[in-house]
XYZ file of C-alpha atoms in Angstrom:
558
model
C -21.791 0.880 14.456
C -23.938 1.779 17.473
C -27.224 3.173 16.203
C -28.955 1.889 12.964
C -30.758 4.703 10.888
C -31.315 5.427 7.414
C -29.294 7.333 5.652
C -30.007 10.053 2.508
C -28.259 9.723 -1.003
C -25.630 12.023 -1.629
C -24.578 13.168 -5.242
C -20.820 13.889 -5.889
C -21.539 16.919 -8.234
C -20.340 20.046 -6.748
C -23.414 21.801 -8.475
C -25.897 19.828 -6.311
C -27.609 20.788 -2.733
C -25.092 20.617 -0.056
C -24.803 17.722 1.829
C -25.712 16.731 5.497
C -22.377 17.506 7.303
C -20.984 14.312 8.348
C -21.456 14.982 12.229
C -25.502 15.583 11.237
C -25.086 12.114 9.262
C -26.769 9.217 10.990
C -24.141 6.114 10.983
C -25.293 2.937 8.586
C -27.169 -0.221 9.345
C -24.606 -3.258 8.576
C -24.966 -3.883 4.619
C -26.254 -7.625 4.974
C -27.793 -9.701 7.966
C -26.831 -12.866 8.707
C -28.478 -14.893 6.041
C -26.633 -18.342 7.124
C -29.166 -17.533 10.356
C -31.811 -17.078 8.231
C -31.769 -20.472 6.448
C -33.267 -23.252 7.365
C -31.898 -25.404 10.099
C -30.655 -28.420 8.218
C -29.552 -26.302 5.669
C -27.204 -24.245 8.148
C -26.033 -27.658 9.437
C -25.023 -28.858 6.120
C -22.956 -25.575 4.932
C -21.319 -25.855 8.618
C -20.399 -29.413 7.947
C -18.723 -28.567 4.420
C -17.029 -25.507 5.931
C -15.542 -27.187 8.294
C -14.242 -29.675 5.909
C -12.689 -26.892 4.086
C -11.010 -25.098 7.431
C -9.278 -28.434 8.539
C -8.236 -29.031 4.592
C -6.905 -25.147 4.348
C -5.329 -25.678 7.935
C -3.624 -28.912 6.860
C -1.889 -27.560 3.677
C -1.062 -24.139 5.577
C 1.169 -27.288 8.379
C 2.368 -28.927 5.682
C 3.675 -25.684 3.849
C 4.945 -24.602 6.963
C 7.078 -28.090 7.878
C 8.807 -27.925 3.903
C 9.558 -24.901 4.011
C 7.498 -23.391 1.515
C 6.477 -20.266 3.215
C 4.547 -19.177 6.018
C 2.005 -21.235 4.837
C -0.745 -18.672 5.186
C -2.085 -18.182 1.150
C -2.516 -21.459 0.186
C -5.124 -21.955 3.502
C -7.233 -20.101 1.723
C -7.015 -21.164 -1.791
C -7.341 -25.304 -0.623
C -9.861 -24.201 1.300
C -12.045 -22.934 -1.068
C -11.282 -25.476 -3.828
C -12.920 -27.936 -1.178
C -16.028 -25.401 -0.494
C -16.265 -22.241 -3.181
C -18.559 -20.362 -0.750
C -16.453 -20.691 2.496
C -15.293 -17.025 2.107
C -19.285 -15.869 1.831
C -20.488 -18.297 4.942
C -18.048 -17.244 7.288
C -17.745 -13.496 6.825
C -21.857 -13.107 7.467
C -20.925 -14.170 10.805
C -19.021 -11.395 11.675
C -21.233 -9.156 14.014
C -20.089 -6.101 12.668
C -19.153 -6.800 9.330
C -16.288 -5.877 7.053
C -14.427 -2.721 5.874
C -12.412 -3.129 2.590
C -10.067 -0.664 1.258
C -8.484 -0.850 -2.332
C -6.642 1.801 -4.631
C -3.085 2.117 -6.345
C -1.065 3.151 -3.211
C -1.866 3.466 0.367
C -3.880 0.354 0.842
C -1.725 -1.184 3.800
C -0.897 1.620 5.527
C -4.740 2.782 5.711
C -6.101 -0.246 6.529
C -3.479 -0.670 9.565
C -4.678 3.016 10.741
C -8.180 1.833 10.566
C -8.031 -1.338 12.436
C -5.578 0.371 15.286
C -8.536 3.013 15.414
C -11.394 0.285 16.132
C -9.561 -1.589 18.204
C -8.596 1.061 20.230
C -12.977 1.352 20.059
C -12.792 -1.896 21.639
C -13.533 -4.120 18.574
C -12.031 -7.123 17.970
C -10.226 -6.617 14.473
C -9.380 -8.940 12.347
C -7.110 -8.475 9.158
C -5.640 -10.211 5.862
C -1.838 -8.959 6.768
C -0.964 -12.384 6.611
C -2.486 -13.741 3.077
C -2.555 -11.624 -0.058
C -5.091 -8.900 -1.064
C -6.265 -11.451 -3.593
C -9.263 -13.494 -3.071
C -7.021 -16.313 -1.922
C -5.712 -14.287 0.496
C -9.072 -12.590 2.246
C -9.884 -16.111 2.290
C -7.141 -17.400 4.210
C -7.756 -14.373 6.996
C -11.170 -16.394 7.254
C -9.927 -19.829 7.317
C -7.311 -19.352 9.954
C -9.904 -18.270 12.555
C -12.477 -20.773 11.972
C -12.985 -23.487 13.667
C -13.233 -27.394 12.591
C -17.145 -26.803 12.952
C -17.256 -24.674 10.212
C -17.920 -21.526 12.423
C -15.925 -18.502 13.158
C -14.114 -18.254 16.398
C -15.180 -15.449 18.527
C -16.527 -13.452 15.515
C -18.916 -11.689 18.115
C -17.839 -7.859 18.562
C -15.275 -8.483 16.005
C -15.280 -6.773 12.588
C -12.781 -7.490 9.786
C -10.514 -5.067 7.569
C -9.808 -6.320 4.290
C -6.799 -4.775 1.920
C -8.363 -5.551 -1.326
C -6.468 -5.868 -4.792
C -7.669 -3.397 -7.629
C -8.503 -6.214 -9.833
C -10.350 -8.293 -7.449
C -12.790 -6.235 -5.932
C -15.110 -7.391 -7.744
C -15.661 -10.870 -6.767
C -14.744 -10.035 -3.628
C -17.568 -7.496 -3.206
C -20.072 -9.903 -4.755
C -19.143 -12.156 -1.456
C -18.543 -10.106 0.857
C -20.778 -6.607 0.709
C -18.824 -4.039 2.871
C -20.009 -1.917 5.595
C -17.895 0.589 4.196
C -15.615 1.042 0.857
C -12.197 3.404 1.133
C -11.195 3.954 -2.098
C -7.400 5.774 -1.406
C -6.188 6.944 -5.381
C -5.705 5.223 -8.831
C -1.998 5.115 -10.418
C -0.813 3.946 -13.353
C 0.551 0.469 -12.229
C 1.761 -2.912 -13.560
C 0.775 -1.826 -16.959
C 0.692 -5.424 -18.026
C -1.624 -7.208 -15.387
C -3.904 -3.979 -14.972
C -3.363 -2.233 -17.601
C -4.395 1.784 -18.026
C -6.365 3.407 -15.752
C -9.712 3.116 -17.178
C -9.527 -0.484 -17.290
C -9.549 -0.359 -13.374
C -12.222 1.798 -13.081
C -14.584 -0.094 -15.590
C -13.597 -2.707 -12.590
C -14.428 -0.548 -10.033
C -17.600 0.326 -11.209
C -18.691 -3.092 -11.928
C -18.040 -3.448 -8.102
C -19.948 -0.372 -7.065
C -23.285 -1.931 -9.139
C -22.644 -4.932 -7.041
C -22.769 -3.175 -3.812
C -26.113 -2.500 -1.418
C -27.613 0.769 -0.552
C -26.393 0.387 3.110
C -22.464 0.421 1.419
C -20.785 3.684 2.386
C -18.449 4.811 0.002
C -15.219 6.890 1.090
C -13.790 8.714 -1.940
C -11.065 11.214 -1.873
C -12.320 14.194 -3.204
C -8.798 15.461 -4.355
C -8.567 12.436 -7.021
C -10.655 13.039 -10.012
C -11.069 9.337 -10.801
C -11.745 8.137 -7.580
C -14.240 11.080 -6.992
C -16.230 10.355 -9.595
C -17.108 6.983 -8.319
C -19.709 8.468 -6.013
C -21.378 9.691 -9.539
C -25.217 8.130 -9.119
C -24.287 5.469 -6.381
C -27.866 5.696 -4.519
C -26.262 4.955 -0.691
C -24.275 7.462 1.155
C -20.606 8.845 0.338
C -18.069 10.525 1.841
C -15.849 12.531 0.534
C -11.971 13.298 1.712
C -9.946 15.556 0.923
C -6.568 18.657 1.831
C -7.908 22.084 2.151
C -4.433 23.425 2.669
C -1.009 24.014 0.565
C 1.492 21.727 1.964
C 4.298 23.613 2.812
C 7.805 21.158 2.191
C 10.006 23.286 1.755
C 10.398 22.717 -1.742
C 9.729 25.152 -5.049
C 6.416 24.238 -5.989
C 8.221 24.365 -9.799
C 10.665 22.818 -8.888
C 8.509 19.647 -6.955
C 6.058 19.271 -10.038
C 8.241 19.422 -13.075
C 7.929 15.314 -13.361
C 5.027 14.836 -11.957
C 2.882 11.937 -13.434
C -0.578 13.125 -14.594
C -2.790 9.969 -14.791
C -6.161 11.855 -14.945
C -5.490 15.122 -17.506
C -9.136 15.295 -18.772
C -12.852 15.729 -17.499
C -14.214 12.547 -17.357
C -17.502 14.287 -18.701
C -16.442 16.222 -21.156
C -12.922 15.119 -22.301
C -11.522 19.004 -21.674
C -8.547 18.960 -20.186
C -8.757 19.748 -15.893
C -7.251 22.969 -14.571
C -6.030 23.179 -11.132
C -6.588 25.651 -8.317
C -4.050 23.594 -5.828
C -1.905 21.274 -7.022
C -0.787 18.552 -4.494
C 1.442 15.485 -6.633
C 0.352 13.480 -9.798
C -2.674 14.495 -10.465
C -4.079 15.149 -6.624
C -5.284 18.547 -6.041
C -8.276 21.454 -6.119
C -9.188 20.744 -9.942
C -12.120 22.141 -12.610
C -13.161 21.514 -15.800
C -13.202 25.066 -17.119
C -15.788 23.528 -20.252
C -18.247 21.932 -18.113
C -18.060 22.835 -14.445
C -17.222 19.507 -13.189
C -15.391 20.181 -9.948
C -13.459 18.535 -6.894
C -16.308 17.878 -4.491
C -16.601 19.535 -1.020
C -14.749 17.204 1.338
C -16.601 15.927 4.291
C -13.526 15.091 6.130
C -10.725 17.770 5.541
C -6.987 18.841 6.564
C -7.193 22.508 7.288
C -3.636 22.714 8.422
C -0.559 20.634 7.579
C 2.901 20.969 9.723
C 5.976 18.811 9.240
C 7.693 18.475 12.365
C 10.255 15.900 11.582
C 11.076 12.977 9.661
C 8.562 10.868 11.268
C 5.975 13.327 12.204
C 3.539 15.500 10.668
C 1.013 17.226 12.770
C -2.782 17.643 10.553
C -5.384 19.684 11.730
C -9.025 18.219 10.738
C -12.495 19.022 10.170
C -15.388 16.897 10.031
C -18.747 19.046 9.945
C -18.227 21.916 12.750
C -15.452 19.955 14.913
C -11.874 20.238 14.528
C -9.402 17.738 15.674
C -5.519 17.807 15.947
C -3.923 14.502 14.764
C -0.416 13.444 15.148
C 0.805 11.155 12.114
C 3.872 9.252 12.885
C 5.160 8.367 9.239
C 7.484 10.199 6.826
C 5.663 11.417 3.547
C 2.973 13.096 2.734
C 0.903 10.397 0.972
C 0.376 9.464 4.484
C -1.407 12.071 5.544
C -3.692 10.874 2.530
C -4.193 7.747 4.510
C -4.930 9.040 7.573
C -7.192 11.260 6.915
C -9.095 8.129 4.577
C -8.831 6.017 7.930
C -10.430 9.051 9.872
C -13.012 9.066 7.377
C -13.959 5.220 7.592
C -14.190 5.344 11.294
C -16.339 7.968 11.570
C -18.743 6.503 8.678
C -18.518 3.584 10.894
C -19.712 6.065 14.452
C -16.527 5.693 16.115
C -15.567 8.666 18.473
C -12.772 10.711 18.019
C -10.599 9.757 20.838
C -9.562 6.435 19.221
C -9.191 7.893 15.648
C -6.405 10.116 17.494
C -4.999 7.199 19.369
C -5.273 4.732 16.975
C -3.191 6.767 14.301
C -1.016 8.596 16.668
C 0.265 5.014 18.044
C 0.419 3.633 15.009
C 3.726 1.773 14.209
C 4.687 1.670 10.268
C 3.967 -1.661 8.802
C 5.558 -4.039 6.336
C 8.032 -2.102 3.827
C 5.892 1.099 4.501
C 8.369 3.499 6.148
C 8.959 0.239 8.739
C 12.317 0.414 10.702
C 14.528 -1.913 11.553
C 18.019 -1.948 13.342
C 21.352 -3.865 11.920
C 24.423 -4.160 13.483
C 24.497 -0.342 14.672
C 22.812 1.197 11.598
C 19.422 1.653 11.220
C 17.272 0.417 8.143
C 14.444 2.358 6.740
C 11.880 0.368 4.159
C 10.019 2.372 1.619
C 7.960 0.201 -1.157
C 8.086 2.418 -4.501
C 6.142 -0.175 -6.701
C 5.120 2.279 -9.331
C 5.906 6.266 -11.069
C 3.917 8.190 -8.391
C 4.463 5.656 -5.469
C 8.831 6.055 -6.804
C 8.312 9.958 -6.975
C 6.446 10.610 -3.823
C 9.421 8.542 -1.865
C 12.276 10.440 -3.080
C 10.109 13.815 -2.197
C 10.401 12.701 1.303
C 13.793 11.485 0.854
C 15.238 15.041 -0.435
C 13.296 17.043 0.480
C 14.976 18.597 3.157
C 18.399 18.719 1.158
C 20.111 16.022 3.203
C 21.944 13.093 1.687
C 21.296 9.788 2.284
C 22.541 6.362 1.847
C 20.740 4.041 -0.644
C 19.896 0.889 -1.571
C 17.524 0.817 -4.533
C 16.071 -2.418 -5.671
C 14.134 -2.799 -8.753
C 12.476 -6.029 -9.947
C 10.683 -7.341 -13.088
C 8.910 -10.752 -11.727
C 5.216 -10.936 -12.199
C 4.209 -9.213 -8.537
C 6.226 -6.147 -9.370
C 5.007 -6.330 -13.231
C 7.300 -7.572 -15.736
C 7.133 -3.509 -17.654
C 9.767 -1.583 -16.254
C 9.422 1.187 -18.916
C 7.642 2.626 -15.985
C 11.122 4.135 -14.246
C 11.574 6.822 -17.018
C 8.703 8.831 -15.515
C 10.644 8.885 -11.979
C 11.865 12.153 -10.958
C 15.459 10.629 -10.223
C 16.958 13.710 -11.174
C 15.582 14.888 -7.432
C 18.122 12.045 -6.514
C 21.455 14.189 -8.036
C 24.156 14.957 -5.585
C 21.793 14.020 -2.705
C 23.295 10.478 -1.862
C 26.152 10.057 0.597
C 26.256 6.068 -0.863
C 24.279 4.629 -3.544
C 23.541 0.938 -4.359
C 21.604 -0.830 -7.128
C 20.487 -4.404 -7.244
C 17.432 -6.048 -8.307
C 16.430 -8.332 -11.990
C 16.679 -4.749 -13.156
C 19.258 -3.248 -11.812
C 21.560 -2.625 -14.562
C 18.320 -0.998 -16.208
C 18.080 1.385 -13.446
C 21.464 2.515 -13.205
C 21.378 3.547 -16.957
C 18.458 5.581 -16.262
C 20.325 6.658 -12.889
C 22.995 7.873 -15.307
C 21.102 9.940 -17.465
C 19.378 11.494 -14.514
C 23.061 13.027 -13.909
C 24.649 10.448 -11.510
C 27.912 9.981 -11.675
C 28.173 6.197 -12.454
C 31.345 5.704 -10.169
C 28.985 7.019 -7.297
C 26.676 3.531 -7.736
C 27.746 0.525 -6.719
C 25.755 -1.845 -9.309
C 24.990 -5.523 -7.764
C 23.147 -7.764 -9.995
C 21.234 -10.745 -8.952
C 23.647 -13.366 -10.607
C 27.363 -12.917 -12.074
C 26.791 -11.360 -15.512
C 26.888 -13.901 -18.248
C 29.901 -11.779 -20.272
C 32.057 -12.398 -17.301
C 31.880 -16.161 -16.890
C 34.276 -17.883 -19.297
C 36.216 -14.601 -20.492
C 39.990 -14.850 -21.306
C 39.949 -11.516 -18.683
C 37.749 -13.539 -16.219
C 40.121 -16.778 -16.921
C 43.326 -14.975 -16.115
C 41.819 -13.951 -12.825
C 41.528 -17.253 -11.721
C 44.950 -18.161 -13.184
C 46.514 -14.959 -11.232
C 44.312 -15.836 -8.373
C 46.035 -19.732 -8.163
C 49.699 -18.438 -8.794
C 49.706 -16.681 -5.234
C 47.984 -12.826 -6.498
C 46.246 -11.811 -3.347
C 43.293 -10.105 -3.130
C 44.737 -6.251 -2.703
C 46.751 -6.884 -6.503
C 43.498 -7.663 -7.586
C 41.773 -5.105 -6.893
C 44.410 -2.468 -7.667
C 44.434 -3.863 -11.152
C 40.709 -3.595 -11.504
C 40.050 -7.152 -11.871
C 37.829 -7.813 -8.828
C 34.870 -10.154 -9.500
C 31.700 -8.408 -9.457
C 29.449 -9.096 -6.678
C 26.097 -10.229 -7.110
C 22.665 -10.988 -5.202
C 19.984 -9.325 -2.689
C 22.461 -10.394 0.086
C 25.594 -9.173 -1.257
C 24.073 -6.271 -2.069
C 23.022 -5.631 1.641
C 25.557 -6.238 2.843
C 27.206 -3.162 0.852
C 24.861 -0.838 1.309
C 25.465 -1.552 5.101
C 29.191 -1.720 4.842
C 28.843 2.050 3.109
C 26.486 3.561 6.195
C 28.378 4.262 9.211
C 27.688 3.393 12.618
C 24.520 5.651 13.991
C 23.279 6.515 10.483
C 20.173 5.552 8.442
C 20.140 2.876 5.161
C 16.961 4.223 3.555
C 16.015 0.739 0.990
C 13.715 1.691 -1.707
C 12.710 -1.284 -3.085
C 10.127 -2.801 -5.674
C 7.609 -5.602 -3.846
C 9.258 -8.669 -4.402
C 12.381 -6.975 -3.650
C 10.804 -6.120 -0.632
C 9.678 -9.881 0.252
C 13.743 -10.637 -0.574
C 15.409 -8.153 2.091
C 12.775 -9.229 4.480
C 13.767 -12.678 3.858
C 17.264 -11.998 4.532
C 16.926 -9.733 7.526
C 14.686 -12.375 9.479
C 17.290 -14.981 7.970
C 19.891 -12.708 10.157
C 17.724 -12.561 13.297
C 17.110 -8.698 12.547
C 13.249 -8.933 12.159
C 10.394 -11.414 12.673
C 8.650 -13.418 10.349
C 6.434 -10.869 8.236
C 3.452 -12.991 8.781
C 3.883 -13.434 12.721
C 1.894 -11.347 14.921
C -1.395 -12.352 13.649
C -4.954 -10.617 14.911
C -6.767 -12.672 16.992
């Protein structure tokens, strides 16, 4: 970010010369320069004039969205604006002095991305982000639009650099736009089976987006994912590589913790034998080999030499990054986090930042939206952790349980098209890890009869869940049982008969079903909510309906 040298090509085979330790590594020349500069004068004026056309269209549906009541009015900036100009996203992110960092993969994406921005801004960059639009195109867009002004020029976009939280799928296009300084690639799940489909079909994406990219790209890959690793295969600019050194000590039988694990990368993507493992972390993250071909884990760059769990909300990594050694405090429950750190550590220093604000930035990091984020009701304290998919679902209740104590629950699971409309998916979730660990238990969600059957054959008892569906169940509508509750209800029955006969109407929706998953925590204790994404974006919406939290979206960068 400070110096601008070349840099040598690195191979990701483990047979290969050892690379230049990333300490020895000169730091990388911004991919692109400003080529709006570079045109010719009437030409800039004219691409200024249309952008700003677009900004003050984008900005006027954003107020209008925003006065009905139709959200925060943030996505749909974007996605006017570049109906009205298809290039705005292109012409306004070259103006950025110090370009863009994107970071896409299965899991992890928010979460590293709000390390890495806390860690340059702590640099004394001005950061901007797309928390408040989607990781879609639309969405990096409207991060764009929103700080523009009507002349079709960024606002302050000197010393400022932007970190972008980038869908699987639309990397691509977005790349093609937008060439990053640097590329974090965190892991690949199986996820959303019908809008992504398998695994391969996102890295055929991927890779697509890789040939896109310039020689002045740095790629950071995490060397304990075999598929993500291999991305680095033949890419002629510079990549680093991520990556534990350690066992993780949890306190768990290492049996016992990988029974139902989900392997989503079993074979050598060379050879098709199937990978052993030295060290075996979750899913399929670890110290693997193909015992047919050689094909090996690279050496990590950045490493965690030494991993301590000191409580709930803080795990202590030691790290390594050519011959110095760093202690960072993490301040988020689960060990996938310690993932994203050390991902965001590796970005920053592609990017030449010191160490001092890698260790600030992360140690005063605050957890963001559904990721571990906390929020206090009426006494009781709320805990949000997004499980979205098998790995994401498994690695939760590992830091759930892990310590043996039970906790009270609200699991929400979802089938609209954000969450993926295959729920199949929740019969490769370790909820047996759930049995006789829950002090409460409560199940809502489109789904959530679905989940309690699976819930049930995991070994919970079924009078231990309270099931709350999102609408009154069809069956008990116009039922002569249902009709003589109304009937016993008018002649003067009060409430108590009712329910000591067993003929209480069932509750139903997101807010009933808070409100008994709070009613079941005591005073001083901890709800832990595990829900899909939009169930997420629905007990958000009814906490900041209650005054509990602000407006996801508020808060903006500058």
């Amino acid at each position: 970010m400070r110096k601008e040298q070349p840099s040598q090509p690195v191979s990701s085979e483990s047979d290969q010369p050892p690379r230049e330790s990333l300490m020895e590594t000169a730091s990388l020349p911004p991919p692109k320069e400003k080529e709006i500069a570079r045109k010719p004068r009437g030409t800039r004026r004219q691409h200024a004039v249309r952008a700003g056309v677009a900004v003050m269209a984008g900005r006027t549906a954003g107020a209008i969205s925003r006065r009905l009541h139709l959200g925060g009015g943030t996505s749909i900036v974007g996605v006017v604006a570049q109906r009205v100009y298809p290039d705005i996203v292109e012409h306004l992110a070259t103006e950025l002095e110090h370009g863009s960092v994107m970071v896409t993969g299965t899991n992890g994406k928010t979460t590293t991305s709000s390390f890495i921005a806390a860690i340059l801004r702590d640099d004394g960059l001005r950061v901007w982000r797309n928390r408040e639009g989607s990781n879609l195109v639309g969405g990096v867009a409207s991060s764009l639009v929103i700080r523009a002004q009507p002349n079709g020029h960024l606002r302050r976009a000197g010393q400022a650099i932007s970190i972008l939280e980038v869908d699987e799928a639309a990397l691509p296009k977005l790349v093609s736009s937008i060439p990053p300084r640097v590329l974090v690639f965190t892991n690949l799940f199986r996820d959303q089976l019908d809008r992504y489909g398998e695994v391969d079909s996102v890295v055929s994406k991927w890779q697509q987006a890789i040939a896109l990219l310039p020689a002045t790209t740095t790629l950071v890959l995490n060397a304990d994912d075999p598929t993500i690793a291999q991305l680095g295969d033949g890419f002629p600019g510079r990549c680093l590589y991520y990556g534990i050194e350690t066992t993780l000590e949890t306190g768990e039988d290492e049996a016992e913790a990988n029974h139902h694990q989900v392997m989503d990368a079993r074979v050598c993507s060379r050879c098709g034998h199937e990978y052993e493992y030295d060290l075996h972390f979750y899913s399929h993250m670890g110290h693997y080999h193909c015992p047919q071909c050689g094909k090996q884990r690279p050496q990590p760059d950045v490493r965690v030499t030494n991993v301590q769990v000191d409580t709930f909300d803080r795990i202590r990594l030691q790290i390594e990054a050519g011959n110095q050694k760093r202690e960072i405090i993490v301040p988020l429950p689960g060990l996938y986090n310690i993932y994203n750190a050390l991902a965001a550590s590796t970005a920053s220093l592609a990017l030449d930042t010191p160490w001092e604000p890698i260790i600030s930035g992360i140690e005063q990091s605050k957890p963001v939206f559904g990721r571990g984020e906390r929020i206090q009701a009426d006494g009781k304290t709320m805990r949000l952790l997004l499980a979205k998919n098998p790995t994401g679902f498994n690695e939760v209740l590992r830091t759930l349980f892990s310590d043996g104590t039970a906790r009270h629950l609200l699991f929400i699971l979802n089938d609209n098209i954000a969450d993926g409309q295959d729920i199949s998916w929740i019969w490769d979730v370790d909820f047996e890890r759930a049995v006789g660990q829950t002090q409460t238990l409560v199940i809502s969600g489109t789904r959530a009869l679905d989940l309690a059957l699976r819930l049930k054959y995991a070994g919970i008892n079924e009078n231990a869940m309270t099931i709350v569906p999102p609408t009154r169940l069809k069956a008990m509508k116009n039922t002569p049982t249902t009709r003589s509750r109304r009937l016993k209800k008018n002649r003067g029955i009060n409430e108590g008969q009712q329910q000591s006969e067993g003929i209480d109407e069932r509750l139903y929706g997101i807010k009933n079903a808070l409100d008994s998953a709070l009613q079941q925590t005591p005073t001083g204790e901890t709800l832990f909510v595990v829900p899909t994404y939009t169930g997420l974006l629905e007990v958000h919406r009814e906490l900041e309906q209650r005054g509990f939290t602000p407006h996801y979206w508020e808060g903006r960068d500058a």
